[in-house]
Coordinates of C-alpha atoms and ligand atoms in Angstrom, one line a residue:
M16 CA -6.1 -43.5 -1.2
A17 CA -7.8 -46.8 0.0
A18 CA -5.4 -49.6 0.9
T19 CA -5.8 -52.9 -1.0
A20 CA -6.7 -56.1 0.9
D21 CA -3.1 -57.3 0.5
E22 CA -1.7 -54.0 1.8
T23 CA -3.9 -54.1 4.8
R24 CA -3.1 -57.8 5.5
V25 CA 0.7 -57.3 5.4
V26 CA 0.6 -54.2 7.6
E27 CA -1.8 -55.7 10.1
G28 CA 0.4 -58.8 10.3
V29 CA 3.2 -56.8 11.9
K30 CA 3.4 -56.5 15.6
T31 CA 3.9 -52.8 16.3
Q32 CA 5.0 -53.0 20.0
L33 CA 8.5 -53.1 21.3
F34 CA 10.2 -56.5 21.3
I35 CA 12.1 -56.8 24.6
G36 CA 13.3 -60.0 26.3
G37 CA 11.1 -62.1 24.0
E38 CA 7.9 -60.2 24.8
W39 CA 5.9 -57.7 22.8
R40 CA 5.1 -54.7 24.9
D41 CA 3.8 -51.2 24.7
A42 CA 6.1 -48.3 25.4
T43 CA 6.1 -47.1 29.0
G44 CA 3.5 -44.4 29.1
G45 CA 1.9 -45.7 25.9
G46 CA 3.5 -43.3 23.4
T47 CA 3.3 -44.1 19.7
L48 CA 4.7 -42.9 16.4
D49 CA 3.1 -42.9 13.0
V50 CA 4.6 -44.6 10.0
E51 CA 3.7 -43.1 6.6
D52 CA 3.7 -44.3 3.0
P53 CA 6.0 -41.8 1.2
A54 CA 4.1 -42.4 -2.0
T55 CA 0.9 -41.0 -0.6
G56 CA 1.8 -39.2 2.6
E57 CA -0.8 -41.3 4.5
T58 CA -0.3 -43.0 7.8
I59 CA -0.1 -46.8 7.4
A60 CA 0.7 -47.9 10.9
T61 CA 1.4 -46.7 14.4
V62 CA 4.3 -48.2 16.4
A63 CA 5.5 -47.9 19.9
D64 CA 7.6 -44.8 20.9
A65 CA 10.2 -46.2 23.4
T66 CA 11.3 -44.2 26.4
V67 CA 14.7 -44.3 28.0
D68 CA 13.4 -46.9 30.5
D69 CA 12.3 -49.1 27.7
A70 CA 15.7 -48.8 26.0
K71 CA 17.3 -49.7 29.3
S72 CA 15.0 -52.7 29.7
A73 CA 16.0 -53.9 26.2
L74 CA 19.7 -53.6 27.1
A75 CA 19.1 -55.5 30.3
A76 CA 17.5 -58.3 28.3
A77 CA 20.4 -58.4 25.8
D78 CA 22.9 -58.5 28.7
E79 CA 21.0 -61.3 30.5
A80 CA 20.6 -63.3 27.3
F81 CA 24.3 -63.0 26.4
K82 CA 25.2 -65.1 29.5
T83 CA 23.6 -68.1 27.9
W84 CA 23.5 -67.4 24.1
R85 CA 27.3 -67.2 23.9
H86 CA 27.5 -70.8 25.1
V87 CA 24.8 -72.2 22.8
A88 CA 26.4 -74.7 20.4
P89 CA 27.5 -73.0 17.2
R90 CA 25.5 -75.6 15.2
E91 CA 22.3 -74.6 17.1
R92 CA 23.0 -70.9 16.5
A93 CA 23.6 -71.7 12.8
D94 CA 20.3 -73.7 12.6
I95 CA 18.3 -70.8 14.0
L96 CA 19.8 -68.4 11.4
R97 CA 19.1 -70.9 8.7
R98 CA 15.5 -71.3 9.8
A99 CA 15.0 -67.6 9.7
Y100 CA 16.5 -67.5 6.2
D101 CA 14.0 -70.2 5.0
L102 CA 11.1 -68.3 6.6
I103 CA 12.1 -65.0 4.9
N104 CA 12.4 -66.8 1.6
E105 CA 8.9 -68.2 2.0
R106 CA 7.5 -64.8 2.9
T107 CA 9.4 -62.6 0.4
D108 CA 6.3 -61.4 -1.3
E109 CA 4.7 -60.1 1.8
L110 CA 7.9 -58.6 3.2
A111 CA 8.5 -56.9 -0.1
L112 CA 5.1 -55.3 -0.1
L113 CA 5.6 -54.2 3.5
M114 CA 9.0 -52.6 2.6
T115 CA 7.6 -50.8 -0.4
L116 CA 4.7 -49.4 1.7
E117 CA 7.0 -47.9 4.3
M118 CA 10.0 -47.0 2.2
G119 CA 8.6 -46.4 -1.3
K120 CA 10.9 -48.4 -3.6
P121 CA 9.3 -50.5 -6.3
V122 CA 8.3 -54.0 -5.1
S123 CA 10.8 -55.6 -7.5
E124 CA 13.6 -53.7 -5.7
S125 CA 12.2 -54.6 -2.3
K126 CA 12.4 -58.2 -3.3
G127 CA 16.0 -57.6 -4.4
E128 CA 16.8 -56.1 -1.0
I129 CA 15.1 -59.0 0.8
A130 CA 17.2 -61.5 -1.1
Y131 CA 20.4 -59.5 -0.3
A132 CA 19.4 -59.0 3.4
N133 CA 18.5 -62.7 3.8
N134 CA 21.9 -63.8 2.3
F135 CA 23.6 -62.3 5.4
L136 CA 21.6 -64.8 7.6
R137 CA 22.5 -67.7 5.3
W138 CA 26.2 -66.7 4.9
Y139 CA 26.7 -66.2 8.7
S140 CA 24.7 -69.4 9.5
E141 CA 27.4 -71.1 7.5
E142 CA 30.2 -69.2 9.3
A143 CA 28.9 -69.8 12.8
V144 CA 30.5 -73.3 12.9
R145 CA 33.9 -72.1 11.5
I146 CA 35.0 -69.6 14.1
N147 CA 38.6 -70.6 15.0
G148 CA 41.7 -69.4 16.8
R149 CA 45.4 -70.2 16.5
F150 CA 47.9 -72.4 18.4
T151 CA 51.6 -71.7 17.7
T152 CA 55.0 -72.2 19.2
N153 CA 56.5 -68.9 20.5
E154 CA 59.7 -67.5 18.9
A155 CA 62.0 -68.8 21.7
G156 CA 60.5 -72.3 21.4
N157 CA 59.9 -72.5 25.1
G158 CA 56.2 -71.8 25.3
R159 CA 53.0 -71.9 23.3
V160 CA 50.7 -69.1 22.0
L161 CA 47.0 -69.8 22.1
T162 CA 44.8 -67.2 20.4
M163 CA 41.1 -67.6 21.0
R164 CA 38.2 -65.6 19.6
Q165 CA 35.2 -64.9 21.8
P166 CA 31.9 -63.0 21.2
I167 CA 32.4 -59.4 22.2
G168 CA 29.1 -59.1 24.1
P169 CA 25.8 -57.1 24.0
C170 CA 25.7 -54.8 20.9
L171 CA 23.7 -51.7 19.9
F172 CA 22.6 -51.5 16.3
I173 CA 21.3 -48.3 14.7
T174 CA 20.0 -48.5 11.2
P175 CA 18.8 -46.1 8.5
W176 CA 15.6 -46.0 6.4
N177 CA 17.0 -46.6 3.0
F178 CA 17.5 -50.4 3.3
P179 CA 15.2 -51.2 6.1
L180 CA 16.0 -54.9 6.3
A181 CA 19.5 -55.4 4.9
M182 CA 21.1 -52.8 7.1
G183 CA 19.8 -54.8 10.1
T184 CA 20.7 -58.3 8.9
R185 CA 24.3 -57.2 7.9
K186 CA 24.8 -56.7 11.7
I187 CA 22.4 -59.2 13.2
G188 CA 23.7 -62.2 11.1
P189 CA 27.3 -62.1 12.2
A190 CA 26.4 -61.0 15.7
L191 CA 24.2 -64.0 16.3
A192 CA 26.6 -66.3 14.6
T193 CA 29.4 -65.4 17.0
G194 CA 27.2 -65.6 20.2
C195 CA 26.5 -61.8 20.6
T196 CA 23.1 -60.4 21.6
C197 CA 21.7 -57.0 20.6
V198 CA 19.4 -54.1 20.8
V199 CA 18.3 -52.8 17.4
K200 CA 16.9 -49.4 16.7
P201 CA 15.6 -49.0 13.2
A202 CA 14.9 -45.6 11.6
K203 CA 11.6 -44.0 12.6
Q204 CA 10.4 -43.8 9.0
T205 CA 10.8 -47.6 8.4
P206 CA 10.4 -49.6 11.6
L207 CA 8.0 -52.2 10.2
S208 CA 10.5 -54.4 8.2
M209 CA 12.7 -54.8 11.4
L210 CA 9.7 -55.6 13.5
A211 CA 8.7 -58.2 11.0
L212 CA 12.2 -59.6 11.1
A213 CA 12.0 -59.9 14.9
Q214 CA 8.8 -61.9 14.6
I215 CA 10.5 -64.2 12.1
L216 CA 13.5 -64.7 14.4
E217 CA 11.2 -65.5 17.2
E218 CA 9.4 -68.1 15.1
A219 CA 12.8 -69.5 14.1
G220 CA 13.4 -70.4 17.7
L221 CA 15.7 -67.5 18.8
P222 CA 15.8 -67.4 22.6
A223 CA 14.3 -64.4 24.4
G224 CA 16.5 -61.4 24.7
V225 CA 19.0 -62.3 22.0
V226 CA 17.5 -59.7 19.6
N227 CA 15.5 -56.8 21.0
V228 CA 13.9 -54.2 18.8
I229 CA 13.0 -50.7 20.0
T230 CA 11.4 -48.0 17.9
A231 CA 11.3 -44.4 18.8
K232 CA 10.7 -40.8 17.7
S233 CA 13.6 -39.4 19.6
S234 CA 16.6 -41.6 18.8
G235 CA 19.2 -39.4 20.4
S236 CA 17.6 -39.2 23.8
I237 CA 17.0 -43.0 24.1
M238 CA 20.3 -44.2 22.6
Q239 CA 22.8 -42.0 24.4
P240 CA 22.2 -43.6 27.8
L241 CA 22.7 -47.0 26.2
I242 CA 25.9 -45.9 24.4
E243 CA 27.3 -44.8 27.7
D244 CA 26.2 -47.9 29.6
E245 CA 29.1 -50.2 30.4
R246 CA 27.1 -53.3 29.7
V247 CA 27.3 -52.5 26.0
R248 CA 30.4 -53.8 24.3
K249 CA 30.0 -52.9 20.7
M250 CA 28.0 -50.4 18.6
S251 CA 27.4 -50.7 14.9
F252 CA 25.8 -47.7 13.2
T253 CA 24.7 -47.2 9.6
G254 CA 23.6 -43.7 8.7
S255 CA 24.8 -40.2 7.9
T256 CA 28.4 -39.1 8.6
E257 CA 26.9 -36.2 10.7
V258 CA 25.1 -38.5 13.1
G259 CA 28.0 -41.0 13.0
K260 CA 30.4 -38.3 14.3
K261 CA 28.1 -37.6 17.3
L262 CA 27.9 -41.3 18.1
I263 CA 31.7 -41.7 17.9
A264 CA 32.0 -38.8 20.4
Q265 CA 29.5 -40.5 22.8
S266 CA 31.2 -43.8 22.5
A267 CA 34.5 -42.4 23.6
E268 CA 33.1 -42.2 27.2
Q269 CA 33.6 -45.9 27.7
V270 CA 36.0 -46.6 24.9
L271 CA 33.2 -48.5 23.1
K272 CA 34.2 -50.5 20.0
V273 CA 32.3 -49.1 17.1
S274 CA 31.7 -49.8 13.4
M275 CA 30.6 -46.9 11.3
E276 CA 28.9 -47.3 7.9
L277 CA 28.4 -43.7 6.9
G278 CA 27.7 -41.5 3.9
G279 CA 29.2 -41.6 0.5
N280 CA 29.9 -39.4 -2.5
A281 CA 30.7 -42.1 -5.1
P282 CA 32.5 -41.1 -8.3
F283 CA 31.7 -43.0 -11.5
L284 CA 34.6 -42.8 -13.9
I285 CA 34.2 -43.5 -17.6
F286 CA 37.4 -43.6 -19.6
E287 CA 37.6 -43.1 -23.4
D288 CA 38.1 -46.8 -24.1
A289 CA 35.1 -47.9 -21.9
D290 CA 32.3 -50.1 -23.4
L291 CA 29.6 -47.4 -23.4
D292 CA 26.7 -49.8 -23.4
A293 CA 28.1 -51.5 -20.3
A294 CA 28.8 -48.1 -18.7
V295 CA 25.2 -47.0 -19.3
E296 CA 23.9 -50.2 -17.7
G297 CA 26.3 -49.8 -14.8
A298 CA 25.3 -46.2 -14.4
L299 CA 21.6 -47.1 -14.3
L300 CA 22.3 -49.6 -11.5
A301 CA 24.7 -47.4 -9.6
K302 CA 22.5 -44.3 -9.8
M303 CA 18.9 -45.4 -10.0
R304 CA 18.8 -48.4 -7.7
N305 CA 16.8 -47.4 -4.6
G306 CA 15.9 -44.2 -6.4
G307 CA 19.4 -42.9 -5.8
E308 CA 18.8 -43.2 -2.0
A309 CA 21.8 -45.5 -1.4
C310 CA 25.2 -44.8 0.2
T311 CA 26.7 -46.5 -2.8
S312 CA 24.8 -44.4 -5.2
A313 CA 26.9 -42.9 -8.0
N314 CA 26.9 -39.3 -6.9
R315 CA 28.8 -37.8 -9.9
F316 CA 29.8 -39.0 -13.3
H317 CA 33.3 -38.1 -14.5
V318 CA 33.5 -38.9 -18.2
H319 CA 36.3 -38.5 -20.6
E320 CA 35.6 -35.5 -22.8
S321 CA 35.7 -37.5 -26.0
V322 CA 32.7 -39.7 -25.0
A323 CA 30.9 -37.5 -22.6
E324 CA 28.2 -36.3 -25.0
A325 CA 27.5 -39.8 -26.3
F326 CA 27.2 -41.1 -22.7
A327 CA 25.1 -38.2 -21.5
D328 CA 22.6 -38.6 -24.4
R329 CA 22.3 -42.4 -23.8
L330 CA 21.9 -42.1 -20.1
A331 CA 19.4 -39.3 -20.4
A332 CA 17.3 -41.3 -22.8
R333 CA 17.2 -44.3 -20.5
I334 CA 16.6 -42.3 -17.3
G335 CA 14.0 -40.1 -19.0
D336 CA 12.0 -43.3 -19.9
M337 CA 11.8 -44.6 -16.3
K338 CA 8.3 -44.8 -15.0
V339 CA 7.8 -42.9 -11.8
G340 CA 5.1 -43.9 -9.4
R341 CA 3.9 -45.8 -6.3
G342 CA 6.2 -48.8 -5.9
T343 CA 3.2 -51.2 -5.8
E344 CA 2.2 -50.3 -9.4
D345 CA 3.3 -52.5 -12.3
G346 CA 6.3 -51.2 -14.4
V347 CA 7.3 -48.5 -11.9
A348 CA 11.1 -48.1 -11.8
V349 CA 11.4 -45.1 -9.5
G350 CA 9.4 -44.6 -6.3
P351 CA 9.1 -41.5 -4.1
L352 CA 11.8 -40.0 -2.0
I353 CA 11.5 -40.8 1.7
D354 CA 10.0 -37.5 2.8
E355 CA 9.6 -33.8 2.0
A356 CA 12.8 -32.8 3.6
Q357 CA 14.8 -35.2 1.4
R358 CA 12.9 -34.0 -1.7
S359 CA 13.5 -30.4 -0.9
K360 CA 17.2 -31.1 -0.5
V361 CA 17.4 -32.8 -3.9
A362 CA 15.5 -29.9 -5.5
E363 CA 17.8 -27.4 -3.9
L364 CA 20.9 -29.2 -5.2
V365 CA 19.6 -29.4 -8.7
D366 CA 18.6 -25.7 -8.7
D367 CA 22.0 -24.8 -7.4
A368 CA 23.7 -26.7 -10.2
V369 CA 21.4 -25.3 -12.9
G370 CA 21.9 -21.8 -11.5
K371 CA 25.7 -22.3 -11.9
G372 CA 25.4 -23.4 -15.5
A373 CA 24.5 -27.1 -15.6
K374 CA 22.2 -28.2 -18.4
V375 CA 19.0 -30.3 -17.6
L376 CA 19.1 -33.2 -20.1
T377 CA 16.0 -34.8 -18.5
G378 CA 13.9 -34.2 -15.4
G379 CA 15.0 -31.4 -13.1
E380 CA 11.7 -30.9 -11.2
R381 CA 9.4 -32.2 -8.6
V382 CA 6.5 -34.4 -9.7
D383 CA 3.1 -32.8 -8.8
G384 CA 0.6 -34.5 -6.7
A385 CA 0.6 -36.6 -3.5
G386 CA 3.8 -38.2 -2.2
Y387 CA 7.4 -37.1 -2.4
F388 CA 8.3 -37.7 -6.0
Y389 CA 11.1 -36.1 -7.9
A390 CA 11.6 -36.7 -11.7
P391 CA 14.6 -38.8 -12.6
T392 CA 17.2 -36.3 -13.7
V393 CA 20.4 -36.1 -15.8
L394 CA 22.5 -32.9 -15.7
G395 CA 25.2 -32.2 -18.3
N396 CA 28.1 -29.7 -18.2
V397 CA 28.0 -29.6 -14.4
P398 CA 30.5 -27.0 -13.2
A399 CA 33.1 -27.9 -10.5
N400 CA 31.6 -25.5 -8.0
A401 CA 28.1 -27.1 -8.0
D402 CA 27.2 -28.2 -4.5
L403 CA 25.9 -31.6 -5.6
L404 CA 29.4 -32.7 -6.6
S405 CA 30.5 -32.4 -3.0
E406 CA 27.3 -33.3 -1.1
E407 CA 25.5 -36.6 -1.0
I408 CA 22.5 -36.2 -3.3
F409 CA 20.4 -39.2 -2.1
G410 CA 18.0 -38.9 -5.0
P411 CA 17.5 -39.8 -8.7
V412 CA 19.9 -37.2 -10.1
A413 CA 22.9 -37.9 -12.3
P414 CA 25.4 -35.0 -12.7
I415 CA 27.9 -35.3 -15.5
T416 CA 31.3 -33.6 -15.7
T417 CA 34.3 -34.2 -18.0
F418 CA 38.0 -34.9 -17.7
S419 CA 40.8 -35.0 -20.2
S420 CA 43.5 -37.2 -18.5
D421 CA 43.7 -40.1 -16.0
D422 CA 45.4 -37.9 -13.4
E423 CA 42.6 -35.4 -13.7
A424 CA 40.0 -38.1 -13.3
I425 CA 41.7 -39.5 -10.2
A426 CA 42.1 -36.1 -8.6
A427 CA 38.5 -35.3 -9.1
A428 CA 37.4 -38.7 -7.8
N429 CA 39.4 -38.3 -4.6
N430 CA 38.4 -34.7 -4.1
T431 CA 35.9 -35.4 -1.2
E432 CA 36.0 -36.2 2.5
Y433 CA 34.0 -39.4 1.7
G434 CA 35.5 -42.7 0.7
L435 CA 32.9 -45.4 0.4
V436 CA 32.9 -46.7 -3.2
S437 CA 34.0 -45.7 -6.7
Y438 CA 33.1 -47.1 -10.1
V439 CA 35.6 -47.5 -12.9
F440 CA 34.7 -48.2 -16.5
T441 CA 37.6 -49.0 -18.9
Q442 CA 38.5 -52.0 -21.1
D443 CA 42.2 -51.5 -20.4
V444 CA 43.1 -53.7 -17.3
D445 CA 46.5 -52.0 -16.8
R446 CA 44.8 -48.6 -16.7
A447 CA 42.1 -49.9 -14.4
F448 CA 44.6 -51.1 -11.8
R449 CA 46.7 -47.9 -12.1
V450 CA 43.5 -46.0 -11.3
I451 CA 42.0 -48.4 -8.7
E452 CA 45.2 -48.5 -6.6
R453 CA 45.1 -44.7 -6.3
L454 CA 41.4 -44.3 -5.6
E455 CA 40.6 -43.5 -1.9
T456 CA 37.6 -45.7 -1.3
G457 CA 36.9 -48.9 0.5
M458 CA 35.2 -50.5 -2.5
I459 CA 35.4 -50.3 -6.2
G460 CA 33.0 -51.5 -8.9
F461 CA 35.2 -52.4 -11.9
N462 CA 33.0 -52.4 -15.0
Q463 CA 30.0 -53.0 -12.8
G464 CA 27.5 -50.8 -11.1
I465 CA 26.9 -52.8 -7.9
V466 CA 29.2 -54.0 -5.2
S467 CA 26.9 -55.4 -2.5
N468 CA 27.5 -59.0 -1.7
A469 CA 27.1 -60.8 1.6
G470 CA 30.4 -62.6 1.2
A471 CA 32.5 -59.5 0.6
P472 CA 33.7 -56.8 3.0
F473 CA 31.5 -53.7 2.6
G474 CA 32.7 -50.5 4.1
G475 CA 34.5 -47.2 3.6
V476 CA 37.6 -45.1 4.4
K477 CA 37.9 -41.4 5.2
Q478 CA 34.6 -40.0 6.5
S479 CA 32.6 -42.9 5.1
G480 CA 33.5 -44.7 8.3
F481 CA 35.4 -47.8 9.5
G482 CA 34.7 -51.4 10.1
R483 CA 33.4 -53.9 7.5
E484 CA 30.1 -55.7 7.0
G485 CA 29.9 -59.0 5.1
G486 CA 32.4 -61.7 4.5
P487 CA 34.9 -63.0 7.1
E488 CA 35.7 -59.4 8.0
G489 CA 32.1 -58.8 9.0
L490 CA 32.4 -61.6 11.6
D491 CA 35.6 -60.2 13.1
E492 CA 33.7 -57.1 14.1
Y493 CA 31.9 -59.2 16.7
L494 CA 34.8 -61.2 18.0
E495 CA 37.3 -60.3 20.7
T496 CA 40.8 -61.8 20.5
K497 CA 42.2 -63.3 23.7
Y498 CA 45.8 -64.5 23.7
V499 CA 47.1 -67.0 26.3
A500 CA 50.8 -67.2 26.8
M501 CA 51.3 -70.9 27.8
N502 CA 54.3 -72.3 29.6
V503 CA 53.9 -75.8 28.1
G504 CA 55.3 -78.1 25.5
V505 CA 58.6 -79.7 24.6
P506 CA 61.5 -77.4 25.4
P507 CA 63.6 -76.2 22.4
T508 CA 66.6 -78.2 21.3
K509 CA 69.9 -76.3 21.8
L510 CA 72.2 -76.3 18.7
Ligands
NAP15 P1 20.7 -40.7 9.9 O1 19.8 -39.5 10.0 O2 22.1 -40.6 10.3 O3 19.9 -41.8 10.7 C1 20.4 -43.1 10.8 C2 19.9 -43.8 12.1 O4 20.4 -43.1 13.2 C3 18.4 -43.7 12.3 O5 18.0 -44.9 12.9 C4 18.2 -42.5 13.1 O6 17.0 -42.5 13.9 C5 19.4 -42.6 14.0 N1 19.8 -41.4 14.7 C6 19.7 -40.1 14.3 N2 20.2 -39.3 15.2 C7 20.6 -40.0 16.2 C8 21.3 -39.7 17.5 N3 21.6 -38.5 17.8 N4 21.6 -40.8 18.3 C9 21.3 -42.0 17.9 N5 20.7 -42.4 16.8 C10 20.4 -41.4 15.9 O7 20.7 -41.3 8.4 P2 19.5 -41.6 7.4 O8 19.0 -40.3 6.9 O9 18.5 -42.5 8.1 O10 20.2 -42.5 6.3 C11 20.8 -42.0 5.3 C12 22.3 -42.0 5.5 O11 22.8 -43.3 5.8 C13 23.1 -41.5 4.3 O12 24.1 -40.6 4.6 C14 23.7 -42.8 3.7 O13 24.8 -42.7 2.9 C15 24.0 -43.6 5.0 N6 24.1 -45.0 4.7 C16 25.3 -45.6 4.8 C17 25.4 -47.0 4.5 C18 26.8 -47.6 4.5 O14 26.8 -48.9 4.6 N7 27.9 -46.9 4.5 C19 24.3 -47.7 4.1 C20 23.1 -47.1 4.1 C21 23.0 -45.7 4.4 P3 15.7 -41.6 13.5 O15 15.1 -42.3 12.3 O16 14.9 -41.6 14.7 O17 16.2 -40.3 13.1

């Protein structure tokens, strides 16, 4: 399929080399890696394939830059972040097209991600000048306690393909605001958005080495030596729980401080008194945003038996109407999955549920032709032993099961090793809080199907990880606390 002039222009506008120490350079040995459009399966760009030596050079650059960046005036750091925010705003259309080409989501959703991603730069540009400590009198009154907060140091950031820009800015924004430097490794399927961000940061005046971007085919082999390098002081990873566990093990070597934003298996609870219209709207957002390829995606709908059929019919009608296609086409609501492996996994999970007795209310099959499309699907009467209730689906599939009491709903919701987000739909605020306080997740959508917000702490419990991104908590991840016991001040008065 021939690329349009706009598509060619935005892809050709991205520098595809490694960004190390403020320079764009080829990988040592000249290796490259292809980036494909998941809607067509065609190669759209070729980027550098970093070696271990390249990765070490990137870390050396981050380490060197930290010596000065940490002492740059907070206002200047803030201004650079703010300039990058303005540039991204100006270029949203191009960045959105680029994101759609490498990741597949509809352009309107790419624009939504860019706005969300960019808000982290704005929010943390505003926080950069408000990093403070504490000064108190000790308990005995004979000394003072000074608590200062300092940037932790050079960081490693590893990000997934599903939100190619936002998963980077959630880390880069607070890191830069505090005075940290970083090496960023985006997913191999979607490196272009991060490379475009590096160009924008450079244009915004970011000094050389503060942000370094390396792209690679073999993430494990280039990242492990960095994770074990004592110059690194923090790692923040967003991705699967499976890979997260490996990285936690590697980081134990030097007791590295880590943040882990891992997988999810979000329950979406609809009680008998819920506003069903609002529940359907919330469900569409929580399930179909990003084609279901989101860690926050509603993975299973637990609906009170008295309203389950009505909810299922309405949801199936809306989801069945969604236009599937290349994200660049008008009116498309659902793009392709990221690759064939992901599509096969979704197909297997649906087949398993149907084989065990689930009823297909809409969809339930691959879409023929080029690209990795899967029909938006709603499954009713899903039995408790269906694999997709316990595994992250990461696709446009909504399984519906029923419950008959609040206790049963809560037990079903918590019956998972994951704990990222839950959604609760009820009009009874007392019930909502009885339920919310017992749900084992780091975030809750209460009568709403989206929780992402740059000013709020995003993150999970249980095997969905630890650490928070967004809000003041997101800044704390990049600050070390130093306490000074001070033998100063007016001595205490004896009574
Ligand atoms: P993934 O396979 O875990 O990959 C994530 C990142 O880790 C990619 O950059 C990947 O590089 C890299 N990686 C893989 N193996 C590695 C290793 N041994 N050492 C170092 N890096 C390694 O996850 P994904 O399939 O890209 O993303 C989907 C997952 O991310 C889902 O589970 C989703 O729930 C989770 N997620 C969580 C959040 C959150 O905030 N909690 C947000 C978004 C996504 P390559 O591309 O080279 O493999």
